[in-house]
Amino acid sequence: GAGVSQSPSNKVTEKGKDVELRCDPISGHTALYWYRQSLGQGLEFLIYFQGNSAPDKSGLPSDRFSAERTGGSVSTLTIQRTQQEDSAVYLCASSLEGGLTEAFFGQGTRLTVV
Amino acid sequence: LAKTTQPISMDSYEGQEVNITCSHNNIATNDYITWYQQFPSQGPRFIIQGYKTKVTNEVASLFIPADRKSSTLSLPRVSLSDTAVYYCLGFEGGGFKTIFGAGTRLFVKA
C-alpha cells in the first residue's frame, strides 16, 4: 500500500477481554515499530521488529502484551485481559532500515477499555 | 539511557521564525538526529534528519553543533498550520529502541 495501515481505527472493549491490533507496513520496509500514546502524552516505545525478529521487547508494559510479525510484513499486537490503563492510541511505524530513519507512521488504533 | 530534553511548549505568531532546541547528551557516535511533527489525532510525521552541521529541506533547517549534544530545529515563517507537537528523537541500544520525549507543543497565533 501507499502508507502504513492500521486496523481497526477504533476499538472499544470490555475490561478483561483480549484484543488484537494489526499493522500493515509499507512494502519493503524491514523495520517495524509499535508505540503507545496516552491522551496528551508523548509516545511510549513498545517493541521493534527487524524482519520477523524482535531484538528488543523491553518496552512491552507487562506479560499481557505480545507482538509478532510474519513474513517480514504484517504485525499483530495482542493485549490479553485488557485493563482500563491500556486505553491509548497504539501507533505503528515502518522504515526501510532500523533507527527510525525516515519512518512512516500509521494513523493509529484508538483503544478504549470500559 | 539516551534521553532528550526539549521545552514543553512555545508560542509564536504567524510569519515568525521558530527555533526549538533539543539536548541529547548521550547520543551515540553513529546515531543521526531526527525530528518529527505530530498533529492532533495523527501519527508523527518525519520532518528532518542530520548528523552534523546544518541540513535544510523544504520544511525546516536543522543546526547541529560540533559536539552533537544538542540540535536546533528552525521553522522559517511559521503559519497557523504549523501548530503541532515537535519531537526530537533519542536513541538507545544502537538506535533500535528509539525514544520519543514529551515533545515541544508549538502554538502559532494569528
Tab-separated table of C-alpha atoms in Angstrom:
chain	number	residue	atom	x	y	z
A	1	GLY	CA	0.000	0.000	0.000
A	2	ALA	CA	0.887	3.647	-0.165
A	3	GLY	CA	1.321	4.043	3.558
A	4	VAL	CA	1.235	2.245	6.872
A	5	SER	CA	-2.209	0.871	7.514
A	6	GLN	CA	-3.568	0.035	10.947
A	7	SER	CA	-6.779	-1.690	11.856
A	8	PRO	CA	-9.140	-1.238	13.470
A	9	SER	CA	-9.007	2.542	13.696
A	10	ASN	CA	-11.110	2.429	16.844
A	11	LYS	CA	-11.734	-0.372	19.283
A	12	VAL	CA	-13.902	-0.367	22.382
A	13	THR	CA	-13.594	-3.450	24.527
A	14	GLU	CA	-14.664	-4.607	27.919
A	15	LYS	CA	-12.166	-4.976	30.708
A	16	GLY	CA	-10.746	-8.478	30.751
A	17	LYS	CA	-11.206	-9.169	27.048
A	18	ASP	CA	-8.350	-9.815	24.617
A	19	VAL	CA	-7.731	-7.530	21.650
A	20	GLU	CA	-5.622	-7.768	18.507
A	21	LEU	CA	-4.305	-4.736	16.708
A	22	ARG	CA	-2.988	-5.061	13.188
A	23	CYS	CA	-0.319	-3.153	11.303
A	24	ASP	CA	0.426	-3.370	7.577
A	25	PRO	CA	3.758	-1.646	6.948
A	26	ILE	CA	4.928	-0.108	3.715
A	27	SER	CA	6.025	-2.817	1.330
A	28	GLY	CA	9.757	-3.457	1.506
A	29	HIS	CA	10.243	-1.819	4.893
A	30	THR	CA	12.242	-4.168	7.072
A	31	ALA	CA	11.869	-2.290	10.346
A	32	LEU	CA	8.560	-2.051	12.198
A	33	TYR	CA	7.802	-0.284	15.464
A	34	TRP	CA	4.933	-0.194	17.903
A	35	TYR	CA	4.327	2.778	20.172
A	36	ARG	CA	1.602	3.700	22.610
A	37	GLN	CA	0.368	7.227	23.217
A	38	SER	CA	-1.917	8.158	26.055
A	39	LEU	CA	-4.042	11.293	25.818
A	40	GLY	CA	-1.845	14.392	25.760
A	41	GLN	CA	1.327	12.398	26.315
A	42	GLY	CA	4.396	11.567	24.276
A	43	LEU	CA	4.990	8.258	22.557
A	44	GLU	CA	5.959	5.240	24.610
A	45	PHE	CA	8.119	2.673	22.806
A	46	LEU	CA	6.720	-0.852	22.972
A	47	ILE	CA	8.610	-3.102	20.576
A	48	TYR	CA	10.748	-3.072	17.455
A	49	PHE	CA	10.983	-5.669	14.689
A	50	GLN	CA	13.797	-6.123	12.211
A	51	GLY	CA	12.328	-8.551	9.717
A	52	ASN	CA	10.424	-11.089	11.803
A	53	SER	CA	12.705	-10.781	14.794
A	54	ALA	CA	12.159	-8.523	17.770
A	55	PRO	CA	15.593	-7.600	19.167
A	56	ASP	CA	14.055	-5.510	21.905
A	57	LYS	CA	10.840	-6.356	23.729
A	58	SER	CA	11.690	-4.485	26.887
A	59	GLY	CA	9.154	-1.749	26.187
A	60	LEU	CA	6.169	-4.057	26.494
A	61	PRO	CA	4.386	-2.929	29.699
A	62	SER	CA	3.546	-6.393	31.001
A	63	ASP	CA	3.302	-10.038	30.018
A	64	ARG	CA	-0.259	-9.362	28.873
A	65	PHE	CA	1.258	-7.668	25.828
A	66	SER	CA	2.758	-9.623	22.956
A	67	ALA	CA	3.538	-8.950	19.327
A	68	GLU	CA	4.518	-10.914	16.299
A	69	ARG	CA	5.439	-10.231	12.744
A	70	THR	CA	5.114	-12.749	9.955
A	71	GLY	CA	6.669	-12.829	6.504
A	72	GLY	CA	8.563	-9.666	7.297
A	73	SER	CA	5.361	-7.768	6.746
A	74	VAL	CA	2.162	-7.673	8.807
A	75	SER	CA	2.446	-7.331	12.559
A	76	THR	CA	-0.096	-8.018	15.264
A	77	LEU	CA	-0.039	-6.559	18.753
A	78	THR	CA	-2.098	-8.594	21.197
A	79	ILE	CA	-3.250	-7.406	24.586
A	80	GLN	CA	-4.699	-10.070	26.827
A	81	ARG	CA	-7.081	-9.438	29.717
A	82	THR	CA	-7.287	-5.746	28.923
A	83	GLN	CA	-7.294	-3.219	31.730
A	84	GLN	CA	-8.537	0.357	31.746
A	85	GLU	CA	-4.970	1.666	31.850
A	86	ASP	CA	-4.401	0.044	28.466
A	87	SER	CA	-6.649	2.686	26.909
A	88	ALA	CA	-4.498	4.687	24.497
A	89	VAL	CA	-3.694	5.173	20.842
A	90	TYR	CA	-1.447	2.427	19.547
A	91	LEU	CA	0.780	3.606	16.714
A	92	CYS	CA	2.732	1.517	14.265
A	93	ALA	CA	5.588	2.776	12.109
A	94	SER	CA	7.849	1.253	9.496
A	95	SER	CA	11.120	2.263	7.909
A	96	LEU	CA	13.471	0.879	5.308
A	97	GLU	CA	16.036	0.166	7.977
A	98	GLY	CA	16.402	0.454	11.709
A	99	GLY	CA	16.941	3.552	13.817
A	100	LEU	CA	13.586	5.069	12.889
A	101	THR	CA	15.310	6.804	9.994
A	102	GLU	CA	12.549	8.420	7.954
A	103	ALA	CA	9.892	6.219	9.487
A	104	PHE	CA	6.299	6.426	8.383
A	105	PHE	CA	3.545	6.169	10.942
A	106	GLY	CA	0.049	4.837	10.584
A	107	GLN	CA	-2.978	6.702	11.866
A	108	GLY	CA	-3.123	4.522	14.942
A	109	THR	CA	-5.714	2.404	16.693
A	110	ARG	CA	-7.607	4.146	19.467
A	111	LEU	CA	-8.265	1.535	22.130
A	112	THR	CA	-10.806	2.219	24.833
A	113	VAL	CA	-11.250	-0.285	27.632
A	114	VAL	CA	-14.511	0.133	29.514
B	1	LEU	CA	19.934	5.693	28.805
B	2	ALA	CA	19.636	8.047	25.855
B	3	LYS	CA	17.357	10.942	26.735
B	4	THR	CA	16.271	14.126	25.050
B	5	THR	CA	15.235	17.373	26.685
B	6	GLN	CA	13.073	19.955	24.949
B	7	PRO	CA	10.959	22.902	26.087
B	8	ILE	CA	7.437	21.742	26.918
B	9	SER	CA	5.735	24.468	24.913
B	10	MET	CA	6.355	27.533	22.785
B	11	ASP	CA	4.146	30.261	21.398
B	12	SER	CA	4.745	32.184	18.204
B	13	TYR	CA	2.974	34.386	15.687
B	14	GLU	CA	2.423	33.818	12.031
B	15	GLY	CA	5.384	34.823	9.882
B	16	GLN	CA	7.956	34.490	12.642
B	17	GLU	CA	10.906	32.120	12.677
B	18	VAL	CA	10.721	29.497	15.398
B	19	ASN	CA	13.739	27.719	16.843
B	20	ILE	CA	13.282	24.658	19.041
B	21	THR	CA	16.372	23.315	20.766
B	22	CYS	CA	16.787	19.767	21.989
B	23	SER	CA	19.586	18.431	24.151
B	24	HIS	CA	20.726	14.829	23.692
B	25	ASN	CA	23.837	14.403	25.793
B	26	ASN	CA	24.109	10.636	25.345
B	27	ILE	CA	23.687	10.401	21.620
B	28	ALA	CA	25.861	7.660	20.146
B	29	THR	CA	28.602	8.390	17.650
B	30	ASN	CA	26.804	6.737	14.765
B	31	ASP	CA	23.300	7.986	15.539
B	32	TYR	CA	21.506	10.551	13.444
B	33	ILE	CA	19.395	13.304	14.975
B	34	THR	CA	15.818	13.152	13.820
B	35	TRP	CA	12.830	15.421	14.283
B	36	TYR	CA	9.171	14.559	13.908
B	37	GLN	CA	5.972	16.611	13.838
B	38	GLN	CA	2.629	15.429	15.155
B	39	PHE	CA	-0.778	16.974	14.579
B	40	PRO	CA	-3.745	16.055	16.808
B	41	SER	CA	-5.242	12.644	16.061
B	42	GLN	CA	-2.463	11.775	13.617
B	43	GLY	CA	0.714	9.739	13.779
B	44	PRO	CA	4.044	11.595	13.823
B	45	ARG	CA	5.496	12.728	10.517
B	46	PHE	CA	9.199	12.857	9.694
B	47	ILE	CA	10.494	16.399	9.267
B	48	ILE	CA	14.252	16.357	9.011
B	49	GLN	CA	17.339	14.401	9.938
B	50	GLY	CA	21.002	15.257	10.213
B	51	TYR	CA	24.318	14.101	11.579
B	52	LYS	CA	26.301	17.311	11.963
B	53	THR	CA	26.480	20.970	10.926
B	54	LYS	CA	23.411	22.093	9.009
B	55	VAL	CA	20.719	20.394	6.990
B	56	THR	CA	17.939	22.183	5.136
B	57	ASN	CA	14.905	20.899	3.313
B	58	GLU	CA	11.688	22.447	2.060
B	59	VAL	CA	10.160	22.381	5.521
B	60	ALA	CA	12.862	23.230	8.031
B	61	SER	CA	16.532	23.593	8.851
B	62	LEU	CA	18.442	21.619	11.413
B	63	PHE	CA	21.512	23.009	13.136
B	64	ILE	CA	23.859	20.639	14.949
B	65	PRO	CA	26.954	21.868	16.789
B	66	ALA	CA	30.240	20.034	16.579
B	67	ASP	CA	29.770	18.196	19.889
B	68	ARG	CA	26.326	16.936	18.732
B	69	LYS	CA	24.953	17.172	22.239
B	70	SER	CA	22.130	19.372	21.070
B	71	SER	CA	20.277	20.315	17.927
B	72	THR	CA	18.028	23.172	16.886
B	73	LEU	CA	15.062	22.813	14.597
B	74	SER	CA	14.348	26.038	12.747
B	75	LEU	CA	10.964	26.663	11.147
B	76	PRO	CA	11.015	29.732	8.901
B	77	ARG	CA	7.941	31.966	8.732
B	78	VAL	CA	5.534	29.734	10.618
B	79	SER	CA	1.845	29.642	9.797
B	80	LEU	CA	-1.180	28.579	11.813
B	81	SER	CA	-0.895	25.106	10.281
B	82	ASP	CA	2.492	24.618	11.944
B	83	THR	CA	0.747	24.339	15.307
B	84	ALA	CA	1.758	20.852	16.397
B	85	VAL	CA	3.985	18.893	18.734
B	86	TYR	CA	7.606	18.577	17.653
B	87	TYR	CA	9.757	15.692	18.842
B	88	CYS	CA	13.463	15.174	18.623
B	89	LEU	CA	14.470	11.576	18.918
B	90	GLY	CA	16.846	9.988	21.352
B	91	PHE	CA	18.300	6.587	20.690
B	92	GLU	CA	19.053	3.642	22.902
B	93	GLY	CA	20.672	0.359	22.084
B	94	GLY	CA	22.266	1.384	18.837
B	95	GLY	CA	19.252	3.212	17.560
B	96	PHE	CA	16.750	0.381	17.655
B	97	LYS	CA	14.910	1.368	20.807
B	98	THR	CA	14.128	4.900	19.770
B	99	ILE	CA	12.768	7.151	22.451
B	100	PHE	CA	10.305	9.958	21.926
B	101	GLY	CA	10.445	12.563	24.645
B	102	ALA	CA	7.464	14.639	25.673
B	103	GLY	CA	7.981	16.893	22.678
B	104	THR	CA	7.508	20.637	22.309
B	105	ARG	CA	3.990	21.876	21.805
B	106	LEU	CA	4.183	24.810	19.379
B	107	PHE	CA	1.182	27.104	19.212
B	108	VAL	CA	1.140	29.607	16.349
B	109	LYS	CA	-1.166	32.575	16.787
B	110	ALA	CA	-2.615	34.847	14.132
